[in-house]
Amino acid sequence: MLKRQNPSTPERSKDLAADGGALSMSHNDSRSFFNLSQLVLSAGQIKPSPALKHSKITYFEVEIVDMQSKKQICIVDKVPPASTLLDVKHKFHKACPQWYPSRVGLQLERNGPFLKDSVSIQSLAAASIITLYFTDLGQQVGWTTFFLTEYTGPLLIYLLFYIRLSTIYDQVESRKNFRHPVVHLACFCHCLHYIRHLLETLFVHKFSEGHTPLKNMIKGCAFYWGFTSWIAYYINHPRYTPPSFGHKQVSYAALAFLMCEAGNHFINVALAHQTNSGNRTCFPSPTYNPFTWLFLLVSCPNYTYEAGSWISFTVMTQTLPVGIFAFLMVIQMSLWAQKKHKLYLKRFYPEVRRKAAMIPIIF
């Protein structure tokens, strides 16, 4: 019977060493993987994301208060610092649809001036809450609409009198009496004057986005339209008497009228060109155009030429209504010129101090 031979001791120890080594390596690998995992978890993210910077924006609240009753109308909240007063007016209109932005007048103080739409809210803020006083300015119209309406009326009204409608003049007397040439010349000059105003309103003058009350347009139209009717009625009347000095008086006055109209136009173009170019740091200076040389003597030559046009028209037609209208226009334009001259003195003192406002020496 054969005996089962046990492996020799060296071989058995070799096998045990091999088995033990395998177990030892497997155990060490597990520990290494575990330690590596722990290291990664404890280290966190390899590249931490940058911390988000939260910008802190301060918003304002605008309290709208009625100036008469001192009662709060509404509060416009969450107004950014970069907003303008016009933005506040639009938000106010959304809260109170009956108040259009153009008819809303806002004041920082009860007796203070109305704030411009371009004013920044941040410049008004002394705290996070701003109180503004509201005034209803009434129905408003744009400046372009204002002047187009004001100047279109005299142009059409004068032509209605010029054709001598049967409802205005007696047709038998109209056909009997011969029209003096000055009647046709006066119609041409009058139409030229207002056509120039209309074209300059559309293509030369640059008006702000502001508005004016409707009642101002009604008053202006009543003044211009009423005087035009009075003037046209007398000049185009069948019994109209020509000027005393005849052809010479008419010719010289008509020439002066055309020169004043040309000067007025070139002055308005020069002022508009200065505004468009953005050069407001200096007072307008004369150019090669001789009509602009009046800038050397007066600060508002456009009013000077306008007054000259109506004085020349008065001499040319020799009628009382034109003389009264010219007199009132000279007074009104002198007041406008004085007001503008004071503004020029504040902005361009060294250049304007020796100039007159409208007429040299007198005004």
Short mmCIF file of C-alpha atoms in Angstrom, two decimals:
data_model
loop_
_atom_site.label_atom_id
_atom_site.label_comp_id
_atom_site.label_asym_id
_atom_site.label_seq_id
_atom_site.Cartn_x
_atom_site.Cartn_y
_atom_site.Cartn_z
CA MET A 1 0.00 0.00 0.00
CA LEU A 2 1.52 3.10 -1.10
CA LYS A 3 1.71 6.10 1.29
CA ARG A 4 0.61 9.47 0.15
CA GLN A 5 3.67 11.61 0.03
CA ASN A 6 3.36 15.01 1.62
CA PRO A 7 5.12 17.77 -0.10
CA SER A 8 8.40 18.62 1.28
CA THR A 9 8.77 21.36 3.77
CA PRO A 10 10.50 23.81 1.45
CA GLU A 11 7.87 23.35 -1.20
CA ARG A 12 5.04 23.72 1.35
CA SER A 13 6.56 26.81 2.81
CA LYS A 14 6.97 28.15 -0.70
CA ASP A 15 3.32 27.63 -1.45
CA LEU A 16 2.29 29.18 1.85
CA ALA A 17 4.54 32.13 1.17
CA ALA A 18 3.01 32.54 -2.24
CA ASP A 19 -0.54 32.39 -0.86
CA GLY A 20 0.32 34.71 2.01
CA GLY A 21 2.02 37.14 -0.37
CA ALA A 22 -1.04 37.25 -2.56
CA LEU A 23 -3.29 37.93 0.38
CA SER A 24 -0.87 40.55 1.70
CA MET A 25 -0.75 42.38 -1.64
CA SER A 26 -4.53 42.31 -1.97
CA HIS A 27 -4.91 43.76 1.50
CA ASN A 28 -2.30 46.49 0.84
CA ASP A 29 -3.98 47.52 -2.42
CA SER A 30 -7.31 47.93 -0.64
CA ARG A 31 -5.75 50.05 2.04
CA SER A 32 -3.92 52.20 -0.59
CA PHE A 33 -7.13 52.79 -2.59
CA PHE A 34 -8.99 53.64 0.60
CA ASN A 35 -6.29 56.09 1.70
CA LEU A 36 -6.23 57.72 -1.74
CA SER A 37 -10.01 58.11 -1.67
CA GLN A 38 -9.88 59.68 1.75
CA LEU A 39 -7.17 62.08 0.57
CA VAL A 40 -9.20 63.20 -2.45
CA LEU A 41 -12.33 63.68 -0.41
CA SER A 42 -10.54 65.67 2.27
CA ALA A 43 -8.76 67.90 -0.29
CA GLY A 44 -12.03 69.12 -1.87
CA GLN A 45 -12.20 70.49 -5.42
CA ILE A 46 -9.00 70.70 -7.35
CA LYS A 47 -9.87 74.18 -8.81
CA PRO A 48 -12.37 75.97 -6.65
CA SER A 49 -14.86 78.12 -8.61
CA PRO A 50 -14.46 81.87 -8.09
CA ALA A 51 -16.78 83.40 -5.56
CA LEU A 52 -19.72 85.27 -7.11
CA LYS A 53 -19.65 88.99 -6.51
CA HIS A 54 -23.12 90.29 -5.80
CA SER A 55 -23.44 93.91 -7.01
CA LYS A 56 -25.45 95.99 -4.59
CA ILE A 57 -27.68 98.49 -6.48
CA THR A 58 -29.45 101.16 -4.49
CA TYR A 59 -32.93 101.89 -5.76
CA PHE A 60 -34.89 105.02 -4.99
CA GLU A 61 -38.52 105.58 -4.16
CA VAL A 62 -40.16 108.67 -5.60
CA GLU A 63 -43.17 110.00 -3.73
CA ILE A 64 -45.52 112.08 -5.90
CA VAL A 65 -47.47 114.64 -3.85
CA ASP A 66 -50.17 117.00 -5.09
CA MET A 67 -48.89 120.55 -4.74
CA GLN A 68 -52.27 122.06 -3.83
CA SER A 69 -53.69 119.51 -1.39
CA LYS A 70 -50.33 118.09 -0.23
CA LYS A 71 -51.83 114.60 -0.48
CA GLN A 72 -49.83 111.67 -1.72
CA ILE A 73 -50.86 110.57 -5.22
CA CYS A 74 -48.62 107.53 -5.62
CA ILE A 75 -45.15 106.13 -4.95
CA VAL A 76 -42.90 105.12 -7.83
CA ASP A 77 -40.64 102.42 -6.41
CA LYS A 78 -37.49 100.67 -7.63
CA VAL A 79 -36.17 103.63 -9.59
CA PRO A 80 -32.54 103.03 -10.69
CA PRO A 81 -30.01 105.80 -9.98
CA ALA A 82 -29.36 106.32 -13.71
CA SER A 83 -33.02 107.09 -14.42
CA THR A 84 -34.12 110.54 -15.50
CA LEU A 85 -37.17 112.51 -14.54
CA LEU A 86 -38.78 111.52 -17.84
CA ASP A 87 -38.51 107.85 -16.82
CA VAL A 88 -40.29 108.68 -13.57
CA LYS A 89 -43.04 110.46 -15.53
CA HIS A 90 -43.58 107.38 -17.69
CA LYS A 91 -43.85 105.15 -14.61
CA PHE A 92 -46.18 107.70 -13.03
CA HIS A 93 -48.32 107.56 -16.19
CA LYS A 94 -48.57 103.77 -15.86
CA ALA A 95 -49.80 104.13 -12.29
CA CYS A 96 -52.13 107.04 -13.15
CA PRO A 97 -53.08 106.75 -16.86
CA GLN A 98 -54.99 110.05 -16.86
CA TRP A 99 -51.74 112.01 -16.47
CA TYR A 100 -49.68 112.00 -19.67
CA PRO A 101 -45.93 112.66 -19.25
CA SER A 102 -46.17 115.88 -21.28
CA ARG A 103 -48.69 117.46 -18.91
CA VAL A 104 -46.94 116.41 -15.70
CA GLY A 105 -44.98 119.15 -13.94
CA LEU A 106 -42.71 118.06 -11.08
CA GLN A 107 -41.02 120.32 -8.54
CA LEU A 108 -38.52 119.55 -5.84
CA GLU A 109 -39.96 122.35 -3.71
CA ARG A 110 -43.49 123.73 -3.65
CA ASN A 111 -42.51 127.16 -4.94
CA GLY A 112 -39.52 125.98 -6.94
CA PRO A 113 -39.11 125.78 -10.72
CA PHE A 114 -40.32 122.83 -12.75
CA LEU A 115 -37.63 120.22 -13.20
CA LYS A 116 -36.43 119.34 -16.69
CA ASP A 117 -37.01 115.86 -18.06
CA SER A 118 -33.27 115.29 -18.49
CA VAL A 119 -32.51 115.73 -14.77
CA SER A 120 -30.98 112.62 -13.19
CA ILE A 121 -32.80 111.13 -10.21
CA GLN A 122 -29.53 110.55 -8.41
CA SER A 123 -28.77 114.28 -8.51
CA LEU A 124 -32.04 114.98 -6.67
CA ALA A 125 -31.63 112.33 -4.00
CA ALA A 126 -30.74 113.36 -0.47
CA ALA A 127 -32.07 110.02 0.82
CA SER A 128 -33.54 106.83 -0.59
CA ILE A 129 -36.99 108.46 -0.72
CA ILE A 130 -37.48 111.52 -2.96
CA THR A 131 -40.55 113.72 -2.63
CA LEU A 132 -41.70 115.58 -5.74
CA TYR A 133 -44.64 117.96 -6.03
CA PHE A 134 -47.03 117.40 -8.92
CA THR A 135 -48.79 120.07 -10.99
CA ASP A 136 -51.10 119.45 -13.91
CA LEU A 137 -49.78 121.56 -16.79
CA GLY A 138 -52.91 121.03 -18.88
CA GLN A 139 -53.17 119.81 -22.45
CA GLN A 140 -49.81 120.12 -24.20
CA VAL A 141 -48.68 120.41 -27.82
CA GLY A 142 -45.25 120.00 -29.39
CA TRP A 143 -43.25 123.04 -30.48
CA THR A 144 -43.28 122.00 -34.13
CA THR A 145 -47.07 121.72 -34.09
CA PHE A 146 -47.26 125.06 -32.29
CA PHE A 147 -45.30 126.99 -34.93
CA LEU A 148 -46.77 125.20 -37.95
CA THR A 149 -50.28 126.02 -36.77
CA GLU A 150 -49.38 129.59 -35.88
CA TYR A 151 -47.76 130.34 -39.27
CA THR A 152 -50.09 128.40 -41.58
CA GLY A 153 -53.11 130.46 -40.53
CA PRO A 154 -51.81 133.89 -41.67
CA LEU A 155 -50.67 132.44 -44.99
CA LEU A 156 -54.11 131.06 -45.86
CA ILE A 157 -56.10 133.93 -44.37
CA TYR A 158 -54.25 136.55 -46.39
CA LEU A 159 -54.83 134.62 -49.62
CA LEU A 160 -58.57 134.46 -48.90
CA PHE A 161 -58.70 138.27 -48.70
CA TYR A 162 -56.41 138.63 -51.72
CA ILE A 163 -58.80 136.77 -54.03
CA ARG A 164 -61.59 139.07 -52.77
CA LEU A 165 -64.27 136.61 -51.80
CA SER A 166 -67.83 137.72 -52.42
CA THR A 167 -68.62 137.21 -48.75
CA ILE A 168 -65.98 139.80 -47.79
CA TYR A 169 -66.06 142.51 -50.47
CA ASP A 170 -68.69 143.87 -52.82
CA GLN A 171 -68.09 142.22 -56.20
CA VAL A 172 -69.32 145.19 -58.25
CA GLU A 173 -66.91 147.51 -56.46
CA SER A 174 -64.10 144.96 -56.74
CA ARG A 175 -64.46 144.74 -60.52
CA LYS A 176 -64.76 148.50 -60.91
CA ASN A 177 -61.63 149.54 -59.01
CA PHE A 178 -58.16 148.81 -60.40
CA ARG A 179 -55.66 147.05 -58.12
CA HIS A 180 -52.51 149.01 -57.50
CA PRO A 181 -49.25 147.04 -58.06
CA VAL A 182 -48.39 147.42 -54.36
CA VAL A 183 -51.35 145.15 -53.53
CA HIS A 184 -49.78 142.29 -55.50
CA LEU A 185 -46.35 143.05 -54.09
CA ALA A 186 -47.69 143.08 -50.53
CA CYS A 187 -49.31 139.67 -51.07
CA PHE A 188 -46.01 138.30 -52.39
CA CYS A 189 -43.99 139.68 -49.45
CA HIS A 190 -46.51 138.54 -46.84
CA CYS A 191 -46.64 135.00 -48.25
CA LEU A 192 -42.84 134.91 -48.56
CA HIS A 193 -42.48 135.84 -44.90
CA TYR A 194 -44.67 133.02 -43.60
CA ILE A 195 -43.48 130.44 -46.12
CA ARG A 196 -39.94 131.13 -44.86
CA HIS A 197 -41.11 130.61 -41.28
CA LEU A 198 -42.78 127.31 -42.19
CA LEU A 199 -39.75 125.96 -44.07
CA GLU A 200 -37.39 126.97 -41.27
CA THR A 201 -39.66 125.27 -38.73
CA LEU A 202 -39.47 122.03 -40.71
CA PHE A 203 -35.85 122.03 -41.88
CA VAL A 204 -33.75 124.57 -39.96
CA HIS A 205 -34.85 124.96 -36.36
CA LYS A 206 -34.14 122.15 -33.92
CA PHE A 207 -36.72 122.14 -31.19
CA SER A 208 -36.37 120.36 -27.88
CA GLU A 209 -38.63 117.46 -26.99
CA GLY A 210 -40.50 119.74 -24.63
CA HIS A 211 -44.07 120.88 -24.97
CA THR A 212 -46.08 124.02 -24.40
CA PRO A 213 -49.63 124.38 -23.06
CA LEU A 214 -52.40 124.32 -25.63
CA LYS A 215 -53.68 127.65 -24.33
CA ASN A 216 -50.42 129.31 -25.42
CA MET A 217 -50.97 128.09 -28.97
CA ILE A 218 -54.55 129.38 -28.91
CA LYS A 219 -53.37 132.82 -27.76
CA GLY A 220 -50.63 132.94 -30.38
CA CYS A 221 -52.99 131.91 -33.16
CA ALA A 222 -55.57 134.47 -32.05
CA PHE A 223 -52.92 137.21 -32.18
CA TYR A 224 -51.40 136.32 -35.56
CA TRP A 225 -54.62 135.24 -37.28
CA GLY A 226 -56.59 138.22 -35.99
CA PHE A 227 -54.03 140.80 -37.07
CA THR A 228 -53.59 139.09 -40.44
CA SER A 229 -57.33 139.37 -41.07
CA TRP A 230 -57.28 143.08 -40.19
CA ILE A 231 -54.17 143.78 -42.29
CA ALA A 232 -55.36 141.78 -45.32
CA TYR A 233 -58.80 143.37 -45.24
CA TYR A 234 -57.40 146.90 -45.58
CA ILE A 235 -54.65 146.17 -48.12
CA ASN A 236 -56.91 144.15 -50.44
CA HIS A 237 -59.93 146.44 -50.09
CA PRO A 238 -61.19 147.88 -53.40
CA ARG A 239 -60.85 151.40 -51.94
CA TYR A 240 -57.25 150.91 -50.78
CA THR A 241 -55.13 154.02 -51.26
CA PRO A 242 -51.50 153.49 -52.42
CA PRO A 243 -48.54 155.04 -50.50
CA SER A 244 -48.06 158.79 -50.61
CA PHE A 245 -44.65 158.81 -52.29
CA GLY A 246 -45.63 156.30 -54.92
CA HIS A 247 -43.19 154.02 -56.68
CA LYS A 248 -40.04 155.14 -54.84
CA GLN A 249 -41.52 154.48 -51.40
CA VAL A 250 -42.77 151.05 -52.45
CA SER A 251 -39.52 150.05 -54.16
CA TYR A 252 -37.15 151.04 -51.35
CA ALA A 253 -39.38 149.52 -48.69
CA ALA A 254 -39.72 146.27 -50.66
CA LEU A 255 -35.94 146.09 -51.08
CA ALA A 256 -35.41 146.62 -47.36
CA PHE A 257 -38.03 143.95 -46.63
CA LEU A 258 -36.28 141.37 -48.84
CA MET A 259 -32.89 142.16 -47.28
CA CYS A 260 -34.30 141.71 -43.76
CA GLU A 261 -35.92 138.42 -44.76
CA ALA A 262 -32.62 137.17 -46.19
CA GLY A 263 -30.72 138.31 -43.09
CA ASN A 264 -33.18 136.62 -40.78
CA HIS A 265 -32.84 133.37 -42.69
CA PHE A 266 -29.02 133.38 -42.69
CA ILE A 267 -28.92 134.18 -38.95
CA ASN A 268 -31.26 131.26 -38.20
CA VAL A 269 -29.12 128.95 -40.34
CA ALA A 270 -25.97 130.10 -38.50
CA LEU A 271 -27.57 129.47 -35.10
CA ALA A 272 -28.86 126.06 -36.19
CA HIS A 273 -25.43 125.12 -37.57
CA GLN A 274 -23.79 126.01 -34.26
CA THR A 275 -26.32 123.86 -32.37
CA ASN A 276 -25.91 120.87 -34.69
CA SER A 277 -22.13 121.00 -34.49
CA GLY A 278 -22.32 120.98 -30.68
CA ASN A 279 -20.11 124.07 -30.39
CA ARG A 280 -21.78 126.01 -27.60
CA THR A 281 -18.65 127.12 -25.83
CA CYS A 282 -18.42 130.43 -27.68
CA PHE A 283 -20.80 133.07 -28.92
CA PRO A 284 -21.77 132.88 -32.62
CA SER A 285 -19.28 134.83 -34.68
CA PRO A 286 -19.78 136.53 -38.06
CA THR A 287 -18.82 134.59 -41.19
CA TYR A 288 -18.01 135.60 -44.75
CA ASN A 289 -21.75 136.17 -45.23
CA PRO A 290 -22.42 139.94 -44.83
CA PHE A 291 -25.82 139.27 -43.27
CA THR A 292 -24.11 137.68 -40.26
CA TRP A 293 -21.96 140.74 -39.57
CA LEU A 294 -24.76 142.06 -37.38
CA PHE A 295 -23.43 139.68 -34.71
CA LEU A 296 -20.72 142.32 -34.14
CA LEU A 297 -23.29 144.80 -32.82
CA VAL A 298 -26.17 142.84 -31.29
CA SER A 299 -26.58 139.49 -29.58
CA CYS A 300 -29.97 138.67 -31.17
CA PRO A 301 -29.79 139.79 -34.82
CA ASN A 302 -32.66 137.49 -35.82
CA TYR A 303 -35.03 139.72 -33.84
CA THR A 304 -33.44 142.79 -35.42
CA TYR A 305 -34.13 141.50 -38.92
CA GLU A 306 -37.67 140.42 -37.95
CA ALA A 307 -38.47 143.91 -36.68
CA GLY A 308 -36.94 145.39 -39.83
CA SER A 309 -39.19 143.23 -42.01
CA TRP A 310 -42.38 144.49 -40.40
CA ILE A 311 -41.25 148.12 -40.34
CA SER A 312 -40.43 147.86 -44.05
CA PHE A 313 -43.80 146.24 -44.74
CA THR A 314 -45.47 149.12 -42.90
CA VAL A 315 -43.69 151.70 -45.04
CA MET A 316 -44.44 149.76 -48.23
CA THR A 317 -48.20 149.44 -47.63
CA GLN A 318 -48.72 152.59 -45.52
CA THR A 319 -51.65 151.17 -43.54
CA LEU A 320 -52.55 151.68 -39.90
CA PRO A 321 -53.15 147.97 -39.03
CA VAL A 322 -49.67 147.02 -40.25
CA GLY A 323 -48.15 149.88 -38.24
CA ILE A 324 -49.87 148.76 -35.03
CA PHE A 325 -48.85 145.16 -35.62
CA ALA A 326 -45.22 146.19 -36.29
CA PHE A 327 -45.18 148.31 -33.12
CA LEU A 328 -46.41 145.41 -30.98
CA MET A 329 -43.96 143.01 -32.62
CA VAL A 330 -41.01 145.32 -31.90
CA ILE A 331 -42.00 145.54 -28.23
CA GLN A 332 -42.46 141.78 -27.91
CA MET A 333 -39.21 140.93 -29.67
CA SER A 334 -37.29 143.46 -27.59
CA LEU A 335 -38.51 141.66 -24.46
CA TRP A 336 -37.45 138.30 -25.90
CA ALA A 337 -34.09 139.75 -26.90
CA GLN A 338 -33.48 141.19 -23.43
CA LYS A 339 -34.24 137.84 -21.82
CA LYS A 340 -31.93 135.98 -24.19
CA HIS A 341 -29.24 138.64 -23.80
CA LYS A 342 -29.15 138.05 -20.05
CA LEU A 343 -28.58 134.34 -20.66
CA TYR A 344 -25.79 135.16 -23.10
CA LEU A 345 -24.16 137.42 -20.51
CA LYS A 346 -24.00 134.54 -18.06
CA ARG A 347 -22.50 132.12 -20.57
CA PHE A 348 -20.42 134.38 -22.86
CA TYR A 349 -19.74 137.46 -20.75
CA PRO A 350 -16.48 138.68 -22.32
CA GLU A 351 -17.86 138.40 -25.85
CA VAL A 352 -21.35 139.82 -25.25
CA ARG A 353 -20.78 142.58 -22.70
CA ARG A 354 -20.28 145.33 -25.34
CA LYS A 355 -23.18 144.22 -27.55
CA ALA A 356 -26.77 145.44 -27.49
CA ALA A 357 -29.65 142.97 -27.25
CA MET A 358 -31.58 143.77 -30.45
CA ILE A 359 -31.06 147.32 -31.71
CA PRO A 360 -27.66 149.01 -31.20
CA ILE A 361 -27.57 151.66 -28.46
CA ILE A 362 -31.38 151.67 -28.00
CA PHE A 363 -31.96 148.15 -26.63
#
